[in-house]
Amino acid sequence: MSTKLISGTSLQLIRRYDHRSESHRAQLLDDDGPAYVRVFVRVLRDIFKEDTVEYVLALIDEMLEGNPKRARLFHDKTLADEDTYEPFLS
């Protein structure tokens, strides 16, 4: 098991999302939700640092608490080539 680095693009998306108001985050998810979910899932799959994993899980929890219908973002067809649930089951 080897840890990978977060790509520049993923880091940009996380920084754009991080420490924003709930309304700003909601707008980002409305505009490009699948991209954010892909980044979150990729971090959970590739990064093994406990603090990072806990932080991303907290972001996902806040995202779903804000609007449970956002769970549909995890079923987006662009995630079809990845096992979306694998990071949660490992």
mmCIF file with all atom_site columns, N, CA and C in Angstrom, residues 3-4 6 37-49 52-57 84-90:
data_model
loop_
_atom_site.group_PDB
_atom_site.id
_atom_site.type_symbol
_atom_site.label_atom_id
_atom_site.label_alt_id
_atom_site.label_comp_id
_atom_site.label_asym_id
_atom_site.label_entity_id
_atom_site.label_seq_id
_atom_site.pdbx_PDB_ins_code
_atom_site.Cartn_x
_atom_site.Cartn_y
_atom_site.Cartn_z
_atom_site.occupancy
_atom_site.B_iso_or_equiv
_atom_site.pdbx_formal_charge
_atom_site.auth_seq_id
_atom_site.auth_comp_id
_atom_site.auth_asym_id
_atom_site.auth_atom_id
_atom_site.pdbx_PDB_model_num
ATOM 1  N N  . THR A 1 3  ? 1.129   5.537  -0.480 1.00 0.00 ? 3  THR A N  1
ATOM 2  C CA . THR A 1 3  ? 0.389   6.791  -0.496 1.00 0.00 ? 3  THR A CA 1
ATOM 3  C C  . THR A 1 3  ? 0.769   7.591  -1.722 1.00 0.00 ? 3  THR A C  1
ATOM 4  N N  . LYS A 1 4  ? -0.213  8.189  -2.340 1.00 0.00 ? 4  LYS A N  1
ATOM 5  C CA . LYS A 1 4  ? 0.027   9.062  -3.483 1.00 0.00 ? 4  LYS A CA 1
ATOM 6  C C  . LYS A 1 4  ? -0.126  10.508 -3.021 1.00 0.00 ? 4  LYS A C  1
ATOM 7  N N  . ILE A 1 6  ? -1.604  14.419 -3.566 1.00 0.00 ? 6  ILE A N  1
ATOM 8  C CA . ILE A 1 6  ? -2.786  15.076 -4.111 1.00 0.00 ? 6  ILE A CA 1
ATOM 9  C C  . ILE A 1 6  ? -2.341  15.876 -5.328 1.00 0.00 ? 6  ILE A C  1
ATOM 10 N N  . VAL A 1 37 ? -16.827 15.639 -5.645 1.00 0.00 ? 37 VAL A N  1
ATOM 11 C CA . VAL A 1 37 ? -16.966 14.270 -5.132 1.00 0.00 ? 37 VAL A CA 1
ATOM 12 C C  . VAL A 1 37 ? -15.809 13.403 -5.622 1.00 0.00 ? 37 VAL A C  1
ATOM 13 N N  . ARG A 1 38 ? -15.426 13.552 -6.896 1.00 0.00 ? 38 ARG A N  1
ATOM 14 C CA . ARG A 1 38 ? -14.277 12.801 -7.422 1.00 0.00 ? 38 ARG A CA 1
ATOM 15 C C  . ARG A 1 38 ? -13.021 13.093 -6.610 1.00 0.00 ? 38 ARG A C  1
ATOM 16 N N  . VAL A 1 39 ? -12.796 14.356 -6.292 1.00 0.00 ? 39 VAL A N  1
ATOM 17 C CA . VAL A 1 39 ? -11.619 14.733 -5.500 1.00 0.00 ? 39 VAL A CA 1
ATOM 18 C C  . VAL A 1 39 ? -11.700 14.109 -4.113 1.00 0.00 ? 39 VAL A C  1
ATOM 19 N N  . PHE A 1 40 ? -12.851 14.215 -3.461 1.00 0.00 ? 40 PHE A N  1
ATOM 20 C CA . PHE A 1 40 ? -13.002 13.652 -2.124 1.00 0.00 ? 40 PHE A CA 1
ATOM 21 C C  . PHE A 1 40 ? -12.758 12.145 -2.133 1.00 0.00 ? 40 PHE A C  1
ATOM 22 N N  . VAL A 1 41 ? -13.356 11.448 -3.086 1.00 0.00 ? 41 VAL A N  1
ATOM 23 C CA . VAL A 1 41 ? -13.192 9.992  -3.173 1.00 0.00 ? 41 VAL A CA 1
ATOM 24 C C  . VAL A 1 41 ? -11.742 9.638  -3.486 1.00 0.00 ? 41 VAL A C  1
ATOM 25 N N  . ARG A 1 42 ? -11.124 10.377 -4.389 1.00 0.00 ? 42 ARG A N  1
ATOM 26 C CA . ARG A 1 42 ? -9.730  10.116 -4.751 1.00 0.00 ? 42 ARG A CA 1
ATOM 27 C C  . ARG A 1 42 ? -8.809  10.294 -3.542 1.00 0.00 ? 42 ARG A C  1
ATOM 28 N N  . VAL A 1 43 ? -9.043  11.330 -2.753 1.00 0.00 ? 43 VAL A N  1
ATOM 29 C CA . VAL A 1 43 ? -8.233  11.542 -1.550 1.00 0.00 ? 43 VAL A CA 1
ATOM 30 C C  . VAL A 1 43 ? -8.434  10.385 -0.581 1.00 0.00 ? 43 VAL A C  1
ATOM 31 N N  . LEU A 1 44 ? -9.680  9.958  -0.382 1.00 0.00 ? 44 LEU A N  1
ATOM 32 C CA . LEU A 1 44 ? -9.939  8.840  0.526  1.00 0.00 ? 44 LEU A CA 1
ATOM 33 C C  . LEU A 1 44 ? -9.298  7.551  0.032  1.00 0.00 ? 44 LEU A C  1
ATOM 34 N N  . ARG A 1 45 ? -9.228  7.383  -1.279 1.00 0.00 ? 45 ARG A N  1
ATOM 35 C CA . ARG A 1 45 ? -8.650  6.171  -1.848 1.00 0.00 ? 45 ARG A CA 1
ATOM 36 C C  . ARG A 1 45 ? -7.122  6.192  -1.803 1.00 0.00 ? 45 ARG A C  1
ATOM 37 N N  . ASP A 1 46 ? -6.519  7.355  -2.032 1.00 0.00 ? 46 ASP A N  1
ATOM 38 C CA . ASP A 1 46 ? -5.074  7.423  -2.248 1.00 0.00 ? 46 ASP A CA 1
ATOM 39 C C  . ASP A 1 46 ? -4.254  7.921  -1.067 1.00 0.00 ? 46 ASP A C  1
ATOM 40 N N  . ILE A 1 47 ? -4.861  8.635  -0.143 1.00 0.00 ? 47 ILE A N  1
ATOM 41 C CA . ILE A 1 47 ? -4.123  9.236  0.967  1.00 0.00 ? 47 ILE A CA 1
ATOM 42 C C  . ILE A 1 47 ? -4.433  8.458  2.242  1.00 0.00 ? 47 ILE A C  1
ATOM 43 N N  . PHE A 1 48 ? -3.384  8.151  3.007  1.00 0.00 ? 48 PHE A N  1
ATOM 44 C CA . PHE A 1 48 ? -3.571  7.332  4.196  1.00 0.00 ? 48 PHE A CA 1
ATOM 45 C C  . PHE A 1 48 ? -3.284  8.081  5.494  1.00 0.00 ? 48 PHE A C  1
ATOM 46 N N  . LYS A 1 49 ? -2.968  9.367  5.402  1.00 0.00 ? 49 LYS A N  1
ATOM 47 C CA . LYS A 1 49 ? -2.713  10.155 6.602  1.00 0.00 ? 49 LYS A CA 1
ATOM 48 C C  . LYS A 1 49 ? -4.043  10.349 7.328  1.00 0.00 ? 49 LYS A C  1
ATOM 49 N N  . THR A 1 52 ? -5.878  13.760 7.345  1.00 0.00 ? 52 THR A N  1
ATOM 50 C CA . THR A 1 52 ? -6.418  14.125 6.034  1.00 0.00 ? 52 THR A CA 1
ATOM 51 C C  . THR A 1 52 ? -7.705  13.365 5.754  1.00 0.00 ? 52 THR A C  1
ATOM 52 N N  . VAL A 1 53 ? -7.695  12.073 6.035  1.00 0.00 ? 53 VAL A N  1
ATOM 53 C CA . VAL A 1 53 ? -8.880  11.241 5.817  1.00 0.00 ? 53 VAL A CA 1
ATOM 54 C C  . VAL A 1 53 ? -10.040 11.732 6.689  1.00 0.00 ? 53 VAL A C  1
ATOM 55 N N  . GLU A 1 54 ? -9.765  12.005 7.961  1.00 0.00 ? 54 GLU A N  1
ATOM 56 C CA . GLU A 1 54 ? -10.817 12.501 8.851  1.00 0.00 ? 54 GLU A CA 1
ATOM 57 C C  . GLU A 1 54 ? -11.380 13.828 8.355  1.00 0.00 ? 54 GLU A C  1
ATOM 58 N N  . TYR A 1 55 ? -10.505 14.697 7.865  1.00 0.00 ? 55 TYR A N  1
ATOM 59 C CA . TYR A 1 55 ? -10.947 16.001 7.383  1.00 0.00 ? 55 TYR A CA 1
ATOM 60 C C  . TYR A 1 55 ? -11.859 15.855 6.165  1.00 0.00 ? 55 TYR A C  1
ATOM 61 N N  . VAL A 1 56 ? -11.473 15.014 5.225  1.00 0.00 ? 56 VAL A N  1
ATOM 62 C CA . VAL A 1 56 ? -12.282 14.822 4.018  1.00 0.00 ? 56 VAL A CA 1
ATOM 63 C C  . VAL A 1 56 ? -13.613 14.162 4.375  1.00 0.00 ? 56 VAL A C  1
ATOM 64 N N  . LEU A 1 57 ? -13.591 13.217 5.298  1.00 0.00 ? 57 LEU A N  1
ATOM 65 C CA . LEU A 1 57 ? -14.853 12.614 5.745  1.00 0.00 ? 57 LEU A CA 1
ATOM 66 C C  . LEU A 1 57 ? -15.760 13.667 6.386  1.00 0.00 ? 57 LEU A C  1
ATOM 67 N N  . THR A 1 84 ? -16.574 3.851  -6.258 1.00 0.00 ? 84 THR A N  1
ATOM 68 C CA . THR A 1 84 ? -16.872 4.988  -5.395 1.00 0.00 ? 84 THR A CA 1
ATOM 69 C C  . THR A 1 84 ? -16.893 4.609  -3.924 1.00 0.00 ? 84 THR A C  1
ATOM 70 N N  . TYR A 1 85 ? -17.349 3.411  -3.606 1.00 0.00 ? 85 TYR A N  1
ATOM 71 C CA . TYR A 1 85 ? -17.526 3.030  -2.213 1.00 0.00 ? 85 TYR A CA 1
ATOM 72 C C  . TYR A 1 85 ? -16.314 2.334  -1.618 1.00 0.00 ? 85 TYR A C  1
ATOM 73 N N  . GLU A 1 86 ? -15.351 1.963  -2.433 1.00 0.00 ? 86 GLU A N  1
ATOM 74 C CA . GLU A 1 86 ? -14.177 1.243  -1.951 1.00 0.00 ? 86 GLU A CA 1
ATOM 75 C C  . GLU A 1 86 ? -13.466 1.968  -0.809 1.00 0.00 ? 86 GLU A C  1
ATOM 76 N N  . PRO A 1 87 ? -13.262 3.297  -0.866 1.00 0.00 ? 87 PRO A N  1
ATOM 77 C CA . PRO A 1 87 ? -12.588 3.964  0.251  1.00 0.00 ? 87 PRO A CA 1
ATOM 78 C C  . PRO A 1 87 ? -13.347 3.859  1.569  1.00 0.00 ? 87 PRO A C  1
ATOM 79 N N  . PHE A 1 88 ? -14.663 3.729  1.515  1.00 0.00 ? 88 PHE A N  1
ATOM 80 C CA . PHE A 1 88 ? -15.453 3.642  2.731  1.00 0.00 ? 88 PHE A CA 1
ATOM 81 C C  . PHE A 1 88 ? -15.455 2.227  3.310  1.00 0.00 ? 88 PHE A C  1
ATOM 82 N N  . LEU A 1 89 ? -15.085 1.251  2.509  1.00 0.00 ? 89 LEU A N  1
ATOM 83 C CA . LEU A 1 89 ? -15.133 -0.143 2.940  1.00 0.00 ? 89 LEU A CA 1
ATOM 84 C C  . LEU A 1 89 ? -13.770 -0.709 3.290  1.00 0.00 ? 89 LEU A C  1
ATOM 85 N N  . SER A 1 90 ? -12.717 0.012  3.008  1.00 0.00 ? 90 SER A N  1
ATOM 86 C CA . SER A 1 90 ? -11.354 -0.482 3.263  1.00 0.00 ? 90 SER A CA 1
ATOM 87 C C  . SER A 1 90 ? -10.977 -0.310 4.707  1.00 0.00 ? 90 SER A C  1
#
